[in-house]
Amino acid sequence: MTLGFIGAGRIGRPMIGRLVAAGHQVNVLDRSDAARDAVAALGAVPVDDVAAVARGAQAVLLCPYSDTQVREIAVDGDLLDHMDPGTLVVVHTTGSPLTATAIAERGRAKDIEVVDAPISGGPHDIEAGAVTLFTGATEAGLERARPVLSAYGDPIVHLGPTGAGQQVKLINNAVFAANIGILAEAVRLAGELGLDEGAVLRGITSGSGSSRALGGAAHAGSIAAFGQAVGEFVGKDVAVVKQVAAQLGVDLGVMDGPHRVLADLLLPEHRALLLADASA
């Protein structure tokens, strides 16, 4: 297939590599010279503007850093104007389900199907072809997208109509961040009992209290080290969760407490993201 791709960063670049390896022609838009050189080395084609990334593409995949950038490209911008009728937009960036549904509304007149497919995992999972994709789409739309998504996604989990993938991903992120906060409290308790933190983390990893967050903390050697390692992405993700919850008129309930505990582990700039007032 001929594909357009926007956003050749930490997450997008290994996706592009897998797509090229699967035999797709991938035209990539990224403003960074380093990113353009990197995708060219992978066998993809750097292009200069949105019109070029859309030209002849059967699907355009969006993987910029933020939901704001997705909106600028596909809601407020003219990406869909350049796309052919009957094509696909895939949104990999974690963001608001309202963004995905707004793109779908714009695309409806041209029969452009929108699949929201935020990921759970990291670059190493993408490179292995085993990153989890939380997808929201019609059954037909997902089947059309599957030959593309299967280049790096496994499992591809269909969760409902457009927007449902983003909703579940945001809940997933809220749970992950809360897990880290709860682990921080467990480490505090262990310290009061005179226990070694590394030993406690390794021990729980083998028990019923284990989780992906705990595995990461045990590998890092301490909950503080793990919190700082993932702080940028967790801070951003929880900020998005809070913003979307406010937009939809719901709250995070008791998860807000562990999130605030987590904030104490983060660097100041990441802590500010996590604690920002969602209604501001």
Tab-separated table of C-alpha atoms in Angstrom:
chain	number	residue	atom	x	y	z
A	1	MET	CA	0.000	0.000	0.000
A	2	THR	CA	0.998	3.638	-0.419
A	3	LEU	CA	0.931	5.283	3.000
A	4	GLY	CA	1.399	8.772	4.374
A	5	PHE	CA	2.944	9.202	7.813
A	6	ILE	CA	3.223	12.334	9.972
A	7	GLY	CA	5.439	12.315	13.064
A	8	ALA	CA	8.734	10.395	12.810
A	9	GLY	CA	9.704	10.660	16.456
A	10	ARG	CA	10.476	8.145	19.183
A	11	ILE	CA	7.285	6.153	18.500
A	12	GLY	CA	6.725	6.901	14.819
A	13	ARG	CA	10.159	6.005	13.529
A	14	PRO	CA	10.115	2.292	14.412
A	15	MET	CA	6.573	2.101	12.995
A	16	ILE	CA	7.883	3.480	9.711
A	17	GLY	CA	10.682	0.923	9.716
A	18	ARG	CA	8.230	-1.936	10.206
A	19	LEU	CA	5.912	-0.600	7.479
A	20	VAL	CA	8.761	-0.345	4.960
A	21	ALA	CA	9.944	-3.851	5.881
A	22	ALA	CA	6.394	-5.122	5.261
A	23	GLY	CA	6.551	-3.806	1.688
A	24	HIS	CA	4.570	-0.576	1.995
A	25	GLN	CA	5.633	2.665	0.302
A	26	VAL	CA	5.736	5.248	3.114
A	27	ASN	CA	5.854	9.001	2.473
A	28	VAL	CA	6.834	10.773	5.686
A	29	LEU	CA	6.331	14.382	6.782
A	30	ASP	CA	8.551	15.622	9.599
A	31	ARG	CA	10.172	19.065	9.898
A	32	SER	CA	13.336	17.821	11.637
A	33	ASP	CA	16.340	17.295	9.362
A	34	ALA	CA	17.521	14.464	11.620
A	35	ALA	CA	14.147	12.706	11.343
A	36	ARG	CA	14.086	13.131	7.564
A	37	ASP	CA	17.546	11.618	7.261
A	38	ALA	CA	16.569	8.748	9.568
A	39	VAL	CA	13.403	7.809	7.670
A	40	ALA	CA	15.240	7.996	4.354
A	41	ALA	CA	17.779	5.541	5.775
A	42	LEU	CA	14.879	3.225	6.618
A	43	GLY	CA	13.704	3.269	2.994
A	44	ALA	CA	10.815	5.710	3.427
A	45	VAL	CA	10.422	8.906	1.389
A	46	PRO	CA	10.658	12.287	3.176
A	47	VAL	CA	8.133	14.823	1.818
A	48	ASP	CA	7.744	18.539	2.373
A	49	ASP	CA	4.088	19.213	3.122
A	50	VAL	CA	0.682	17.783	3.981
A	51	ALA	CA	-0.413	17.693	0.330
A	52	ALA	CA	2.559	15.490	-0.561
A	53	VAL	CA	1.991	13.121	2.362
A	54	ALA	CA	-1.654	12.659	1.327
A	55	ARG	CA	-1.053	12.345	-2.421
A	56	GLY	CA	-1.978	8.843	-3.591
A	57	ALA	CA	-2.084	7.501	-0.027
A	58	GLN	CA	-4.569	4.778	0.796
A	59	ALA	CA	-4.057	5.605	4.470
A	60	VAL	CA	-2.417	8.451	6.382
A	61	LEU	CA	-1.061	7.647	9.841
A	62	LEU	CA	-0.760	10.410	12.446
A	63	CYS	CA	1.843	10.080	15.194
A	64	PRO	CA	2.867	13.592	16.310
A	65	TYR	CA	3.646	14.283	19.967
A	66	SER	CA	0.388	15.866	21.122
A	67	ASP	CA	-3.360	15.883	20.612
A	68	THR	CA	-3.093	19.609	19.829
A	69	GLN	CA	-0.853	18.812	16.869
A	70	VAL	CA	-3.289	16.152	15.627
A	71	ARG	CA	-6.094	18.732	15.703
A	72	GLU	CA	-3.946	21.278	13.867
A	73	ILE	CA	-3.238	18.751	11.112
A	74	ALA	CA	-6.560	16.964	10.657
A	75	VAL	CA	-9.317	19.114	12.195
A	76	ASP	CA	-8.211	22.728	11.743
A	77	GLY	CA	-5.759	21.927	8.939
A	78	ASP	CA	-6.311	20.718	5.388
A	79	LEU	CA	-5.017	17.120	5.464
A	80	LEU	CA	-8.409	15.614	4.647
A	81	ASP	CA	-8.912	18.074	1.784
A	82	HIS	CA	-5.888	16.536	0.042
A	83	MET	CA	-6.884	12.912	0.653
A	84	ASP	CA	-8.760	10.772	-1.850
A	85	PRO	CA	-12.322	9.620	-1.139
A	86	GLY	CA	-12.558	6.192	0.488
A	87	THR	CA	-9.179	6.363	2.212
A	88	LEU	CA	-8.185	5.981	5.884
A	89	VAL	CA	-6.829	8.156	8.680
A	90	VAL	CA	-5.181	6.327	11.589
A	91	VAL	CA	-4.517	8.306	14.783
A	92	HIS	CA	-1.778	6.803	16.948
A	93	THR	CA	-1.199	9.809	19.216
A	94	THR	CA	-2.811	9.460	22.635
A	95	GLY	CA	-5.335	12.268	23.016
A	96	SER	CA	-8.954	13.224	23.299
A	97	PRO	CA	-11.634	10.944	21.852
A	98	LEU	CA	-13.324	14.181	20.796
A	99	THR	CA	-10.439	14.809	18.397
A	100	ALA	CA	-10.898	11.412	16.751
A	101	THR	CA	-14.642	11.938	16.359
A	102	ALA	CA	-14.093	15.466	15.002
A	103	ILE	CA	-11.778	14.074	12.312
A	104	ALA	CA	-14.363	11.400	11.518
A	105	GLU	CA	-17.049	14.069	11.155
A	106	ARG	CA	-14.869	16.019	8.721
A	107	GLY	CA	-14.066	12.880	6.748
A	108	ARG	CA	-17.606	11.618	6.428
A	109	ALA	CA	-18.388	13.689	3.319
A	110	LYS	CA	-15.467	12.033	1.477
A	111	ASP	CA	-16.050	8.557	2.926
A	112	ILE	CA	-12.740	8.825	4.786
A	113	GLU	CA	-12.736	6.312	7.628
A	114	VAL	CA	-10.997	7.213	10.900
A	115	VAL	CA	-9.372	4.603	13.130
A	116	ASP	CA	-8.086	5.801	16.493
A	117	ALA	CA	-5.313	3.419	17.532
A	118	PRO	CA	-3.274	4.710	20.489
A	119	ILE	CA	-0.523	2.355	21.609
A	120	SER	CA	0.416	0.681	24.867
A	121	GLY	CA	4.119	-0.097	24.881
A	122	GLY	CA	7.314	1.491	23.678
A	123	PRO	CA	9.719	1.564	20.724
A	124	HIS	CA	11.121	-1.876	21.609
A	125	ASP	CA	7.594	-3.358	21.381
A	126	ILE	CA	7.041	-1.700	18.003
A	127	GLU	CA	10.368	-2.992	16.694
A	128	ALA	CA	9.326	-6.505	17.753
A	129	GLY	CA	5.927	-6.154	16.035
A	130	ALA	CA	4.230	-6.618	19.388
A	131	VAL	CA	2.866	-3.268	20.516
A	132	THR	CA	-0.719	-3.222	21.802
A	133	LEU	CA	-3.121	-1.083	19.763
A	134	PHE	CA	-6.352	0.099	21.402
A	135	THR	CA	-8.597	0.706	18.397
A	136	GLY	CA	-11.854	2.538	17.851
A	137	ALA	CA	-13.462	2.155	14.416
A	138	THR	CA	-16.221	0.458	12.502
A	139	GLU	CA	-15.630	-3.246	11.868
A	140	ALA	CA	-15.146	-2.499	8.168
A	141	GLY	CA	-12.765	0.366	8.852
A	142	LEU	CA	-10.588	-1.717	11.143
A	143	GLU	CA	-10.414	-4.551	8.593
A	144	ARG	CA	-9.252	-2.050	5.965
A	145	ALA	CA	-6.595	-0.781	8.368
A	146	ARG	CA	-5.467	-4.194	9.606
A	147	PRO	CA	-2.888	-4.871	6.837
A	148	VAL	CA	-1.160	-1.649	7.936
A	149	LEU	CA	-1.557	-1.999	11.698
A	150	SER	CA	-0.422	-5.622	11.722
A	151	ALA	CA	3.063	-4.534	10.608
A	152	TYR	CA	3.761	-3.555	14.231
A	153	GLY	CA	0.594	-4.129	16.267
A	154	ASP	CA	-0.163	-7.316	18.187
A	155	PRO	CA	-2.646	-7.504	19.758
A	156	ILE	CA	-4.954	-5.177	17.834
A	157	VAL	CA	-7.835	-4.758	20.280
A	158	HIS	CA	-11.134	-3.473	18.853
A	159	LEU	CA	-12.996	-1.603	21.590
A	160	GLY	CA	-15.907	0.074	19.829
A	161	PRO	CA	-16.576	2.969	17.439
A	162	THR	CA	-14.181	5.805	16.636
A	163	GLY	CA	-13.041	7.392	19.908
A	164	ALA	CA	-13.340	4.215	22.000
A	165	GLY	CA	-9.671	3.368	21.550
A	166	GLN	CA	-8.664	6.733	23.003
A	167	GLN	CA	-11.057	6.362	25.928
A	168	VAL	CA	-9.668	2.956	26.915
A	169	LYS	CA	-6.062	4.122	26.424
A	170	LEU	CA	-6.677	7.067	28.756
A	171	ILE	CA	-8.142	4.739	31.403
A	172	ASN	CA	-5.126	2.459	30.933
A	173	ASN	CA	-2.775	5.413	31.474
A	174	ALA	CA	-4.646	6.512	34.586
A	175	VAL	CA	-4.331	3.006	36.043
A	176	PHE	CA	-0.604	2.780	35.171
A	177	ALA	CA	0.122	6.126	36.822
A	178	ALA	CA	-1.941	5.169	39.886
A	179	ASN	CA	0.031	1.909	40.125
A	180	ILE	CA	3.271	3.871	40.332
A	181	GLY	CA	1.801	6.074	43.064
A	182	ILE	CA	0.661	3.038	45.035
A	183	LEU	CA	4.121	1.489	44.668
A	184	ALA	CA	5.634	4.687	46.045
A	185	GLU	CA	3.434	4.280	49.120
A	186	ALA	CA	4.466	0.620	49.412
A	187	VAL	CA	8.120	1.668	49.320
A	188	ARG	CA	7.452	4.259	52.035
A	189	LEU	CA	5.902	1.542	54.199
A	190	ALA	CA	8.838	-0.794	53.488
A	191	GLY	CA	11.253	1.909	54.610
A	192	GLU	CA	9.380	2.375	57.893
A	193	LEU	CA	9.712	-1.370	58.441
A	194	GLY	CA	13.451	-1.222	57.787
A	195	LEU	CA	13.295	-3.215	54.560
A	196	ASP	CA	15.536	-2.796	51.518
A	197	GLU	CA	13.605	-1.156	48.652
A	198	GLY	CA	15.206	-3.184	45.870
A	199	ALA	CA	14.530	-6.439	47.682
A	200	VAL	CA	10.883	-5.484	48.286
A	201	LEU	CA	10.356	-4.600	44.612
A	202	ARG	CA	11.947	-7.863	43.458
A	203	GLY	CA	9.911	-9.846	45.955
A	204	ILE	CA	6.518	-8.394	45.031
A	205	THR	CA	7.317	-8.915	41.348
A	206	SER	CA	7.063	-12.657	42.032
A	207	GLY	CA	3.763	-12.335	43.899
A	208	SER	CA	0.135	-11.454	43.297
A	209	GLY	CA	0.884	-7.723	43.669
A	210	SER	CA	2.938	-7.689	40.472
A	211	SER	CA	2.195	-5.318	37.574
A	212	ARG	CA	3.942	-3.826	34.565
A	213	ALA	CA	4.685	-0.709	36.616
A	214	LEU	CA	6.258	-2.846	39.324
A	215	GLY	CA	8.371	-4.721	36.773
A	216	GLY	CA	9.679	-1.412	35.461
A	217	ALA	CA	10.445	-0.139	38.967
A	218	ALA	CA	12.245	-3.367	39.909
A	219	HIS	CA	14.327	-3.179	36.734
A	220	ALA	CA	15.190	0.475	37.458
A	221	GLY	CA	16.213	-0.420	41.017
A	222	SER	CA	13.940	2.057	42.786
A	223	ILE	CA	10.523	3.627	42.419
A	224	ALA	CA	12.115	7.098	42.306
A	225	ALA	CA	14.395	6.134	39.405
A	226	PHE	CA	11.491	4.588	37.505
A	227	GLY	CA	9.244	7.598	38.152
A	228	GLN	CA	11.838	9.968	36.749
A	229	ALA	CA	12.531	7.694	33.760
A	230	VAL	CA	8.874	7.653	32.685
A	231	GLY	CA	7.958	11.052	34.121
A	232	GLU	CA	7.732	13.001	30.878
A	233	PHE	CA	5.304	10.567	29.289
A	234	VAL	CA	3.320	9.793	32.445
A	235	GLY	CA	3.003	13.497	33.268
A	236	LYS	CA	1.774	14.240	29.734
A	237	ASP	CA	-0.599	11.267	29.711
A	238	VAL	CA	-2.192	12.033	33.075
A	239	ALA	CA	-2.619	15.674	32.034
A	240	VAL	CA	-4.520	14.450	28.949
A	241	VAL	CA	-6.613	12.075	31.085
A	242	LYS	CA	-7.604	14.928	33.402
A	243	GLN	CA	-8.403	17.285	30.516
A	244	VAL	CA	-10.594	14.728	28.768
A	245	ALA	CA	-12.320	13.741	32.010
A	246	ALA	CA	-13.163	17.405	32.597
A	247	GLN	CA	-14.460	17.759	29.021
A	248	LEU	CA	-16.672	14.687	29.407
A	249	GLY	CA	-17.918	15.628	32.891
A	250	VAL	CA	-16.388	12.681	34.768
A	251	ASP	CA	-13.679	12.434	37.441
A	252	LEU	CA	-10.854	10.044	38.294
A	253	GLY	CA	-12.193	9.149	41.732
A	254	VAL	CA	-9.710	7.571	44.125
A	255	MET	CA	-7.037	7.356	41.404
A	256	ASP	CA	-6.379	11.062	41.946
A	257	GLY	CA	-4.683	10.289	45.298
A	258	PRO	CA	-2.001	7.933	43.899
A	259	HIS	CA	-1.461	10.353	41.023
A	260	ARG	CA	-0.563	13.059	43.550
A	261	VAL	CA	1.817	10.669	45.305
A	262	LEU	CA	3.414	9.957	41.936
A	263	ALA	CA	3.868	13.691	41.331
A	264	ASP	CA	6.362	13.857	44.196
A	265	LEU	CA	8.667	11.470	42.298
A	266	LEU	CA	8.812	13.529	39.115
A	267	LEU	CA	11.094	16.276	37.898
A	268	PRO	CA	9.518	19.739	38.417
A	269	GLU	CA	8.540	20.248	34.764
A	270	HIS	CA	6.844	16.844	34.612
A	271	ARG	CA	5.194	17.336	38.005
A	272	ALA	CA	3.689	20.597	36.735
A	273	LEU	CA	2.097	18.755	33.801
A	274	LEU	CA	0.558	16.110	36.045
A	275	LEU	CA	-0.792	18.599	38.599
A	276	ALA	CA	-2.053	21.197	36.099
A	277	ASP	CA	-5.631	22.358	36.560
A	278	ALA	CA	-7.600	20.541	33.856
A	279	SER	CA	-10.280	23.238	33.844
A	280	ALA	CA	-7.807	26.056	33.171
